[in-house]
Amino acid sequence: MRQTKREELVEKATAIFYRNGFQATGMDRLVTETGISKTSIYKHFKTKDDLIVAALKSRDAFLRGWLFGRMAQLASTPREQLIAMFDALHEWFNEPDFHGCMFAKASSEYQDPEHPINREATDHVARISAQLAEIAEEAGLNQPTELARQLALLKEGAVVLATMGRGGTPALDAKAVAIKLVDEATPDK
Amino acid sequence: MRQTKREELVEKATAIFYRNGFQATGMDRLVTETGISKTSIYKHFKTKDDLIVAALKSRDAFLRGWLFGRMAQLASTPREQLIAMFDALHEWFNEPDFHGCMFAKASSEYQDPEHPINREATDHVARISAQLAEIAEEAGLNQPTELARQLALLKEGAVVLATMGRGGTPALDAKAVAIKLVDEATPDK
DNA sequence: TAAAAGGTTTACCGATCGGTACTCTATTAG
DNA sequence: CTAATAGAGTACCGATCGGTAAACCTTTTA
C-alpha cells in the first residue's frame, strides 16, 4: 500500500506528459489533473526532472513490453515477428490517443546529451535496437545486427511519418520494405 | 535596407531556436543573443509564435535548398540523385552543429495539429516527400509515389537515429536499403 | 529644415514557473 | 491511547515568462 501513491503519480504523470509535453506541463497542472498534492509529489521526487525520468522509465517498460508482446502474439517464429512489428506499429498509430513517440519528444525538449532525460530517451531506442538484433539472430538470418539496424531505421521513420505525415499508412509502407529485407537476409536462397 | 533588420533577426533566431529549443528560449535571451531590442522584435512580429513560424519557413527554404542542391551536385541523373540524398544526409549528420531536425522538434513542442507551428512542421515533410516523388517520376521508376514514400521513411528514420542513436552511420544504413529499393523499381529488369 | 520612421534603452506589467514552509487531518502501528 | 506517518490544503518564495509603454537617439525622406 505504501508504494501505491507513487505509482499512481508516475502513471498519471506519464499520460499527462505524453499528451501535453514536458516543458508545457507545469507542476500546478500536474497537481490539478492527478489530484495529488504538490507536497506529496515533492516527497517522492526531488525535482520535476526526476519525475520526468521516472515517467520515461515507466513508459519504456510499458512500450517495449507491449510492442514485443504484441509481436509474439501476432507471429510464432522470430522471423515472422520481425515483420509483425510493423503490424503492431500500425495498430499503435491508429489508436485514438496516439501522439507520437514520447522519447523523441523528450529528446527534442532536452537536447543536452548529458541530461538524464536525454539519456533515458536514447537508452530507449538502444534497447529496442538490441532486442531486434536478438530476434534477428534467433531467426538465424544473415548479418542480424545490420538487419536490425535497418529495421530500427524503418520503425523510427514510420513513427515520424505517423506523427508528422498527412494520412497514409507509414507502418505498412515500412512493412513492405521490411519483408524484402528479411527475405534477402534469409540463408539458403 | 529596410528588410535587412528583419532578415537578420529571423536568421539569428532560427539558429538560436535550433540550438536551444523553442520553449526553452525566452524572449529576453533572444534579445541578448541577437543584439536586437525587444521593442524592435515586436515591431516585426506580433508574438513569439509568429517569429517561430518565420524561423521555420526560413529553415525550410534553406534545408530543402541545400539538400536537393547537394543531391544535384553529387549525381547527374534523377535516379542517382535519390540515392545521393543519403550521402548528403550523411554529410549533414557529421557537421559539428548538427542538432537533429528542427521540424521534428517543433512538432514535438507544439503538438496541436491546428497550431501554425505544427502546420509548418508537417508542411516541411510533405514538401520533401513531394519533391522526392517528382524526382522518382522523372527517373522513370516504377510506382514512383510508393517509392518516394519509402525513401522518405528511410530519411526520417535516419535523422532520428542520427539524433538519438549511439554512434553508427544511419544515413549509410539507409542508403544500402535505398539502393535495393531503387534497383527493384527500375523497369526492364 | 523639419518631421517621420526605425531603432535602442529602461522600466514595467500580470501571470506563471519550479519549489518550499506550515498547518491540518486521517490512517495506522506500537 | 498515543505517536508517527502520509497526504491535502494554503500560502508563499524569487525568478522568469511573453508582452507593453514611454523617452530618447539617429537616419532617411519630404
mmCIF file of N, CA and C in Angstrom, chain A residues 66-165:
data_model
loop_
_atom_site.group_PDB
_atom_site.id
_atom_site.type_symbol
_atom_site.label_atom_id
_atom_site.label_comp_id
_atom_site.label_asym_id
_atom_site.label_seq_id
_atom_site.Cartn_x
_atom_site.Cartn_y
_atom_site.Cartn_z
ATOM 1 N N TRP A 66 4.707 -3.939 -24.469
ATOM 2 C CA TRP A 66 3.569 -4.067 -25.370
ATOM 3 C C TRP A 66 4.015 -4.462 -26.767
ATOM 4 N N LEU A 67 5.017 -3.754 -27.292
ATOM 5 C CA LEU A 67 5.435 -3.974 -28.684
ATOM 6 C C LEU A 67 5.912 -5.408 -28.902
ATOM 7 N N PHE A 68 6.863 -5.841 -28.084
ATOM 8 C CA PHE A 68 7.415 -7.187 -28.314
ATOM 9 C C PHE A 68 6.410 -8.263 -27.906
ATOM 10 N N GLY A 69 5.541 -7.943 -26.965
ATOM 11 C CA GLY A 69 4.480 -8.876 -26.611
ATOM 12 C C GLY A 69 3.499 -9.050 -27.763
ATOM 13 N N ARG A 70 3.145 -7.949 -28.362
ATOM 14 C CA ARG A 70 2.200 -7.994 -29.497
ATOM 15 C C ARG A 70 2.824 -8.731 -30.676
ATOM 16 N N MET A 71 4.128 -8.494 -30.879
ATOM 17 C CA MET A 71 4.827 -9.204 -31.957
ATOM 18 C C MET A 71 4.758 -10.711 -31.731
ATOM 19 N N ALA A 72 4.909 -11.131 -30.484
ATOM 20 C CA ALA A 72 4.868 -12.565 -30.167
ATOM 21 C C ALA A 72 3.464 -13.120 -30.359
ATOM 22 N N GLN A 73 2.457 -12.263 -30.085
ATOM 23 C CA GLN A 73 1.081 -12.713 -30.298
ATOM 24 C C GLN A 73 0.777 -12.883 -31.779
ATOM 25 N N LEU A 74 1.282 -11.970 -32.581
ATOM 26 C CA LEU A 74 0.929 -11.934 -33.999
ATOM 27 C C LEU A 74 1.681 -12.982 -34.820
ATOM 28 N N ALA A 75 2.826 -13.420 -34.311
ATOM 29 C CA ALA A 75 3.625 -14.367 -35.098
ATOM 30 C C ALA A 75 4.350 -15.332 -34.170
ATOM 31 N N SER A 76 4.569 -16.525 -34.674
ATOM 32 C CA SER A 76 5.171 -17.554 -33.814
ATOM 33 C C SER A 76 6.680 -17.625 -33.994
ATOM 34 N N THR A 77 7.164 -17.520 -35.212
ATOM 35 C CA THR A 77 8.603 -17.619 -35.430
ATOM 36 C C THR A 77 9.251 -16.243 -35.322
ATOM 37 N N PRO A 78 10.512 -16.222 -34.887
ATOM 38 C CA PRO A 78 11.234 -14.950 -34.762
ATOM 39 C C PRO A 78 11.259 -14.174 -36.074
ATOM 40 N N ARG A 79 11.416 -14.903 -37.148
ATOM 41 C CA ARG A 79 11.467 -14.278 -38.463
ATOM 42 C C ARG A 79 10.178 -13.535 -38.777
ATOM 43 N N GLU A 80 9.059 -14.176 -38.496
ATOM 44 C CA GLU A 80 7.766 -13.521 -38.747
ATOM 45 C C GLU A 80 7.495 -12.392 -37.759
ATOM 46 N N GLN A 81 8.075 -12.539 -36.567
ATOM 47 C CA GLN A 81 7.865 -11.493 -35.561
ATOM 48 C C GLN A 81 8.469 -10.169 -35.996
ATOM 49 N N LEU A 82 9.625 -10.259 -36.643
ATOM 50 C CA LEU A 82 10.267 -9.023 -37.100
ATOM 51 C C LEU A 82 9.350 -8.251 -38.039
ATOM 52 N N ILE A 83 8.671 -8.990 -38.892
ATOM 53 C CA ILE A 83 7.752 -8.341 -39.836
ATOM 54 C C ILE A 83 6.479 -7.897 -39.130
ATOM 55 N N ALA A 84 6.057 -8.713 -38.163
ATOM 56 C CA ALA A 84 4.824 -8.390 -37.433
ATOM 57 C C ALA A 84 4.975 -7.115 -36.614
ATOM 58 N N MET A 85 6.222 -6.703 -36.351
ATOM 59 C CA MET A 85 6.414 -5.447 -35.619
ATOM 60 C C MET A 85 5.680 -4.302 -36.304
ATOM 61 N N PHE A 86 5.666 -4.328 -37.622
ATOM 62 C CA PHE A 86 5.056 -3.215 -38.344
ATOM 63 C C PHE A 86 3.529 -3.282 -38.320
ATOM 64 N N ASP A 87 3.004 -4.495 -38.150
ATOM 65 C CA ASP A 87 1.565 -4.596 -37.920
ATOM 66 C C ASP A 87 1.213 -4.050 -36.539
ATOM 67 N N ALA A 88 2.057 -4.366 -35.574
ATOM 68 C CA ALA A 88 1.837 -3.835 -34.231
ATOM 69 C C ALA A 88 1.925 -2.312 -34.244
ATOM 70 N N LEU A 89 2.920 -1.781 -34.941
ATOM 71 C CA LEU A 89 3.054 -0.326 -35.045
ATOM 72 C C LEU A 89 1.812 0.279 -35.711
ATOM 73 N N HIS A 90 1.324 -0.406 -36.733
ATOM 74 C CA HIS A 90 0.131 0.082 -37.426
ATOM 75 C C HIS A 90 -1.042 0.199 -36.448
ATOM 76 N N GLU A 91 -1.177 -0.808 -35.607
ATOM 77 C CA GLU A 91 -2.242 -0.749 -34.595
ATOM 78 C C GLU A 91 -2.016 0.446 -33.659
ATOM 79 N N TRP A 92 -0.783 0.600 -33.232
ATOM 80 C CA TRP A 92 -0.462 1.686 -32.307
ATOM 81 C C TRP A 92 -0.810 3.049 -32.926
ATOM 82 N N PHE A 93 -0.383 3.251 -34.161
ATOM 83 C CA PHE A 93 -0.606 4.543 -34.816
ATOM 84 C C PHE A 93 -2.093 4.873 -34.932
ATOM 85 N N ASN A 94 -2.919 3.825 -34.985
ATOM 86 C CA ASN A 94 -4.340 4.067 -35.180
ATOM 87 C C ASN A 94 -5.140 4.117 -33.884
ATOM 88 N N GLU A 95 -4.455 3.987 -32.789
ATOM 89 C CA GLU A 95 -5.154 4.191 -31.521
ATOM 90 C C GLU A 95 -5.537 5.666 -31.401
ATOM 91 N N PRO A 96 -6.698 5.913 -30.815
ATOM 92 C CA PRO A 96 -7.178 7.302 -30.782
ATOM 93 C C PRO A 96 -6.263 8.240 -29.993
ATOM 94 N N ASP A 97 -5.558 7.710 -29.026
ATOM 95 C CA ASP A 97 -4.714 8.589 -28.223
ATOM 96 C C ASP A 97 -3.233 8.484 -28.603
ATOM 97 N N PHE A 98 -2.977 8.118 -29.850
ATOM 98 C CA PHE A 98 -1.600 8.117 -30.322
ATOM 99 C C PHE A 98 -1.117 9.549 -30.515
ATOM 100 N N HIS A 99 -0.005 9.852 -29.882
ATOM 101 C CA HIS A 99 0.546 11.205 -30.005
ATOM 102 C C HIS A 99 2.038 11.161 -30.304
ATOM 103 N N GLY A 100 2.473 10.209 -31.079
ATOM 104 C CA GLY A 100 3.884 10.152 -31.417
ATOM 105 C C GLY A 100 4.710 9.444 -30.365
ATOM 106 N N CYS A 101 6.012 9.526 -30.535
ATOM 107 C CA CYS A 101 6.928 8.833 -29.633
ATOM 108 C C CYS A 101 7.341 9.748 -28.496
ATOM 109 N N MET A 102 7.044 9.319 -27.286
ATOM 110 C CA MET A 102 7.329 10.135 -26.104
ATOM 111 C C MET A 102 8.826 10.392 -25.951
ATOM 112 N N PHE A 103 9.638 9.470 -26.430
ATOM 113 C CA PHE A 103 11.089 9.589 -26.239
ATOM 114 C C PHE A 103 11.701 10.551 -27.256
ATOM 115 N N ALA A 104 11.122 10.563 -28.446
ATOM 116 C CA ALA A 104 11.565 11.551 -29.425
ATOM 117 C C ALA A 104 11.263 12.957 -28.909
ATOM 118 N N LYS A 105 10.107 13.085 -28.271
ATOM 119 C CA LYS A 105 9.745 14.389 -27.723
ATOM 120 C C LYS A 105 10.664 14.773 -26.569
ATOM 121 N N ALA A 106 10.949 13.800 -25.731
ATOM 122 C CA ALA A 106 11.843 14.073 -24.598
ATOM 123 C C ALA A 106 13.213 14.513 -25.104
ATOM 124 N N SER A 107 13.692 13.823 -26.131
ATOM 125 C CA SER A 107 14.993 14.174 -26.695
ATOM 126 C C SER A 107 14.958 15.559 -27.337
ATOM 127 N N SER A 108 13.815 15.912 -27.909
ATOM 128 C CA SER A 108 13.680 17.233 -28.523
ATOM 129 C C SER A 108 13.702 18.342 -27.479
ATOM 130 N N GLU A 109 13.013 18.103 -26.383
ATOM 131 C CA GLU A 109 12.868 19.165 -25.377
ATOM 132 C C GLU A 109 14.081 19.278 -24.464
ATOM 133 N N TYR A 110 14.838 18.204 -24.355
ATOM 134 C CA TYR A 110 16.048 18.233 -23.526
ATOM 135 C C TYR A 110 17.207 17.720 -24.370
ATOM 136 N N GLN A 111 17.849 18.643 -25.073
ATOM 137 C CA GLN A 111 18.799 18.263 -26.114
ATOM 138 C C GLN A 111 20.164 17.872 -25.571
ATOM 139 N N ASP A 112 20.507 18.380 -24.411
ATOM 140 C CA ASP A 112 21.832 18.096 -23.867
ATOM 141 C C ASP A 112 22.021 16.591 -23.662
ATOM 142 N N PRO A 113 22.993 15.984 -24.343
ATOM 143 C CA PRO A 113 23.223 14.530 -24.240
ATOM 144 C C PRO A 113 23.580 14.100 -22.818
ATOM 145 N N GLU A 114 24.057 15.044 -22.020
ATOM 146 C CA GLU A 114 24.422 14.715 -20.640
ATOM 147 C C GLU A 114 23.203 14.718 -19.721
ATOM 148 N N HIS A 115 22.128 15.321 -20.190
ATOM 149 C CA HIS A 115 20.942 15.437 -19.338
ATOM 150 C C HIS A 115 20.290 14.067 -19.150
ATOM 151 N N PRO A 116 19.946 13.724 -17.914
ATOM 152 C CA PRO A 116 19.345 12.413 -17.619
ATOM 153 C C PRO A 116 18.112 12.107 -18.468
ATOM 154 N N ILE A 117 17.339 13.127 -18.780
ATOM 155 C CA ILE A 117 16.143 12.905 -19.590
ATOM 156 C C ILE A 117 16.535 12.496 -21.004
ATOM 157 N N ASN A 118 17.526 13.185 -21.562
ATOM 158 C CA ASN A 118 18.009 12.803 -22.890
ATOM 159 C C ASN A 118 18.599 11.396 -22.869
ATOM 160 N N ARG A 119 19.336 11.103 -21.827
ATOM 161 C CA ARG A 119 19.923 9.762 -21.692
ATOM 162 C C ARG A 119 18.846 8.691 -21.704
ATOM 163 N N GLU A 120 17.777 8.931 -20.953
ATOM 164 C CA GLU A 120 16.700 7.951 -20.872
ATOM 165 C C GLU A 120 16.086 7.722 -22.247
ATOM 166 N N ALA A 121 15.997 8.777 -23.025
ATOM 167 C CA ALA A 121 15.414 8.665 -24.362
ATOM 168 C C ALA A 121 16.314 7.839 -25.286
ATOM 169 N N THR A 122 17.594 8.154 -25.283
ATOM 170 C CA THR A 122 18.500 7.400 -26.160
ATOM 171 C C THR A 122 18.624 5.958 -25.690
ATOM 172 N N ASP A 123 18.539 5.758 -24.386
ATOM 173 C CA ASP A 123 18.547 4.380 -23.871
ATOM 174 C C ASP A 123 17.405 3.572 -24.465
ATOM 175 N N HIS A 124 16.257 4.210 -24.552
ATOM 176 C CA HIS A 124 15.077 3.504 -25.054
ATOM 177 C C HIS A 124 15.293 2.979 -26.471
ATOM 178 N N VAL A 125 15.793 3.838 -27.359
ATOM 179 C CA VAL A 125 15.980 3.370 -28.745
ATOM 180 C C VAL A 125 17.103 2.338 -28.805
ATOM 181 N N ALA A 126 18.089 2.470 -27.942
ATOM 182 C CA ALA A 126 19.164 1.472 -27.930
ATOM 183 C C ALA A 126 18.624 0.108 -27.503
ATOM 184 N N ARG A 127 17.735 0.107 -26.503
ATOM 185 C CA ARG A 127 17.169 -1.153 -26.029
ATOM 186 C C ARG A 127 16.335 -1.819 -27.119
ATOM 187 N N ILE A 128 15.555 -1.025 -27.824
ATOM 188 C CA ILE A 128 14.741 -1.595 -28.897
ATOM 189 C C ILE A 128 15.627 -2.205 -29.976
ATOM 190 N N SER A 129 16.665 -1.460 -30.365
ATOM 191 C CA SER A 129 17.573 -1.987 -31.382
ATOM 192 C C SER A 129 18.206 -3.293 -30.927
ATOM 193 N N ALA A 130 18.587 -3.336 -29.666
ATOM 194 C CA ALA A 130 19.225 -4.540 -29.137
ATOM 195 C C ALA A 130 18.258 -5.720 -29.175
ATOM 196 N N GLN A 131 17.022 -5.493 -28.801
ATOM 197 C CA GLN A 131 16.045 -6.576 -28.821
ATOM 198 C C GLN A 131 15.776 -7.058 -30.244
ATOM 199 N N LEU A 132 15.751 -6.118 -31.179
ATOM 200 C CA LEU A 132 15.559 -6.511 -32.575
ATOM 201 C C LEU A 132 16.725 -7.374 -33.049
ATOM 202 N N ALA A 133 17.923 -6.992 -32.651
ATOM 203 C CA ALA A 133 19.101 -7.768 -33.053
ATOM 204 C C ALA A 133 19.038 -9.187 -32.483
ATOM 205 N N GLU A 134 18.586 -9.282 -31.238
ATOM 206 C CA GLU A 134 18.424 -10.607 -30.621
ATOM 207 C C GLU A 134 17.494 -11.495 -31.432
ATOM 208 N N ILE A 135 16.355 -10.909 -31.785
ATOM 209 C CA ILE A 135 15.366 -11.688 -32.535
ATOM 210 C C ILE A 135 15.908 -12.085 -33.904
ATOM 211 N N ALA A 136 16.603 -11.135 -34.544
ATOM 212 C CA ALA A 136 17.165 -11.434 -35.868
ATOM 213 C C ALA A 136 18.183 -12.564 -35.782
ATOM 214 N N GLU A 137 18.925 -12.572 -34.713
ATOM 215 C CA GLU A 137 19.923 -13.626 -34.521
ATOM 216 C C GLU A 137 19.228 -14.967 -34.268
ATOM 217 N N GLU A 138 18.220 -14.867 -33.412
ATOM 218 C CA GLU A 138 17.438 -16.068 -33.083
ATOM 219 C C GLU A 138 16.796 -16.669 -34.341
ATOM 220 N N ALA A 139 16.458 -15.802 -35.276
ATOM 221 C CA ALA A 139 15.821 -16.266 -36.510
ATOM 222 C C ALA A 139 16.825 -16.894 -37.475
ATOM 223 N N GLY A 140 18.103 -16.764 -37.138
ATOM 224 C CA GLY A 140 19.127 -17.356 -37.992
ATOM 225 C C GLY A 140 19.322 -16.610 -39.299
ATOM 226 N N LEU A 141 19.042 -15.314 -39.315
ATOM 227 C CA LEU A 141 19.174 -14.529 -40.540
ATOM 228 C C LEU A 141 20.614 -14.058 -40.728
ATOM 229 N N ASN A 142 20.961 -13.773 -41.973
ATOM 230 C CA ASN A 142 22.305 -13.286 -42.271
ATOM 231 C C ASN A 142 22.512 -11.873 -41.725
ATOM 232 N N GLN A 143 23.721 -11.616 -41.259
ATOM 233 C CA GLN A 143 24.072 -10.282 -40.756
ATOM 234 C C GLN A 143 22.962 -9.673 -39.909
ATOM 235 N N PRO A 144 22.666 -10.330 -38.801
ATOM 236 C CA PRO A 144 21.497 -9.935 -37.990
ATOM 237 C C PRO A 144 21.598 -8.518 -37.430
ATOM 238 N N THR A 145 22.801 -8.082 -37.035
ATOM 239 C CA THR A 145 22.883 -6.732 -36.450
ATOM 240 C C THR A 145 22.653 -5.660 -37.514
ATOM 241 N N GLU A 146 23.148 -5.907 -38.714
ATOM 242 C CA GLU A 146 22.901 -4.935 -39.782
ATOM 243 C C GLU A 146 21.415 -4.892 -40.121
ATOM 244 N N LEU A 147 20.795 -6.046 -40.177
ATOM 245 C CA LEU A 147 19.355 -6.103 -40.451
ATOM 246 C C LEU A 147 18.572 -5.386 -39.355
ATOM 247 N N ALA A 148 18.985 -5.607 -38.122
ATOM 248 C CA ALA A 148 18.291 -4.965 -37.008
ATOM 249 C C ALA A 148 18.391 -3.444 -37.111
ATOM 250 N N ARG A 149 19.571 -2.962 -37.502
ATOM 251 C CA ARG A 149 19.732 -1.511 -37.670
ATOM 252 C C ARG A 149 18.776 -0.972 -38.729
ATOM 253 N N GLN A 150 18.644 -1.727 -39.803
ATOM 254 C CA GLN A 150 17.766 -1.267 -40.881
ATOM 255 C C GLN A 150 16.299 -1.312 -40.462
ATOM 256 N N LEU A 151 15.943 -2.338 -39.714
ATOM 257 C CA LEU A 151 14.553 -2.421 -39.248
ATOM 258 C C LEU A 151 14.249 -1.302 -38.258
ATOM 259 N N ALA A 152 15.228 -0.986 -37.413
ATOM 260 C CA ALA A 152 15.046 0.129 -36.469
ATOM 261 C C ALA A 152 14.868 1.435 -37.223
ATOM 262 N N LEU A 153 15.638 1.574 -38.297
ATOM 263 C CA LEU A 153 15.525 2.739 -39.178
ATOM 264 C C LEU A 153 14.102 2.877 -39.694
ATOM 265 N N LEU A 154 13.557 1.769 -40.192
ATOM 266 C CA LEU A 154 12.200 1.784 -40.733
ATOM 267 C C LEU A 154 11.186 2.088 -39.641
ATOM 268 N N LYS A 155 11.414 1.519 -38.485
ATOM 269 C CA LYS A 155 10.484 1.737 -37.382
ATOM 270 C C LYS A 155 10.440 3.210 -36.982
ATOM 271 N N GLU A 156 11.610 3.821 -36.797
ATOM 272 C CA GLU A 156 11.643 5.220 -36.388
ATOM 273 C C GLU A 156 11.070 6.125 -37.466
ATOM 274 N N GLY A 157 11.381 5.810 -38.709
ATOM 275 C CA GLY A 157 10.825 6.595 -39.798
ATOM 276 C C GLY A 157 9.307 6.511 -39.834
ATOM 277 N N ALA A 158 8.785 5.318 -39.599
ATOM 278 C CA ALA A 158 7.332 5.150 -39.605
ATOM 279 C C ALA A 158 6.685 5.956 -38.489
ATOM 280 N N VAL A 159 7.332 5.968 -37.323
ATOM 281 C CA VAL A 159 6.784 6.741 -36.201
ATOM 282 C C VAL A 159 6.742 8.229 -36.545
ATOM 283 N N VAL A 160 7.828 8.713 -37.135
ATOM 284 C CA VAL A 160 7.869 10.134 -37.503
ATOM 285 C C VAL A 160 6.767 10.472 -38.496
ATOM 286 N N LEU A 161 6.624 9.658 -39.529
ATOM 287 C CA LEU A 161 5.617 9.966 -40.537
ATOM 288 C C LEU A 161 4.208 9.765 -40.001
ATOM 289 N N ALA A 162 4.038 8.852 -39.062
ATOM 290 C CA ALA A 162 2.717 8.690 -38.443
ATOM 291 C C ALA A 162 2.368 9.926 -37.630
ATOM 292 N N THR A 163 3.400 10.580 -37.096
ATOM 293 C CA THR A 163 3.171 11.761 -36.268
ATOM 294 C C THR A 163 3.062 13.026 -37.103
ATOM 295 N N MET A 164 3.983 13.166 -38.065
ATOM 296 C CA MET A 164 4.074 14.418 -38.812
ATOM 297 C C MET A 164 3.535 14.316 -40.226
ATOM 298 N N GLY A 165 3.161 13.124 -40.647
ATOM 299 C CA GLY A 165 2.694 12.963 -42.019
ATOM 300 C C GLY A 165 1.227 13.328 -42.145
#
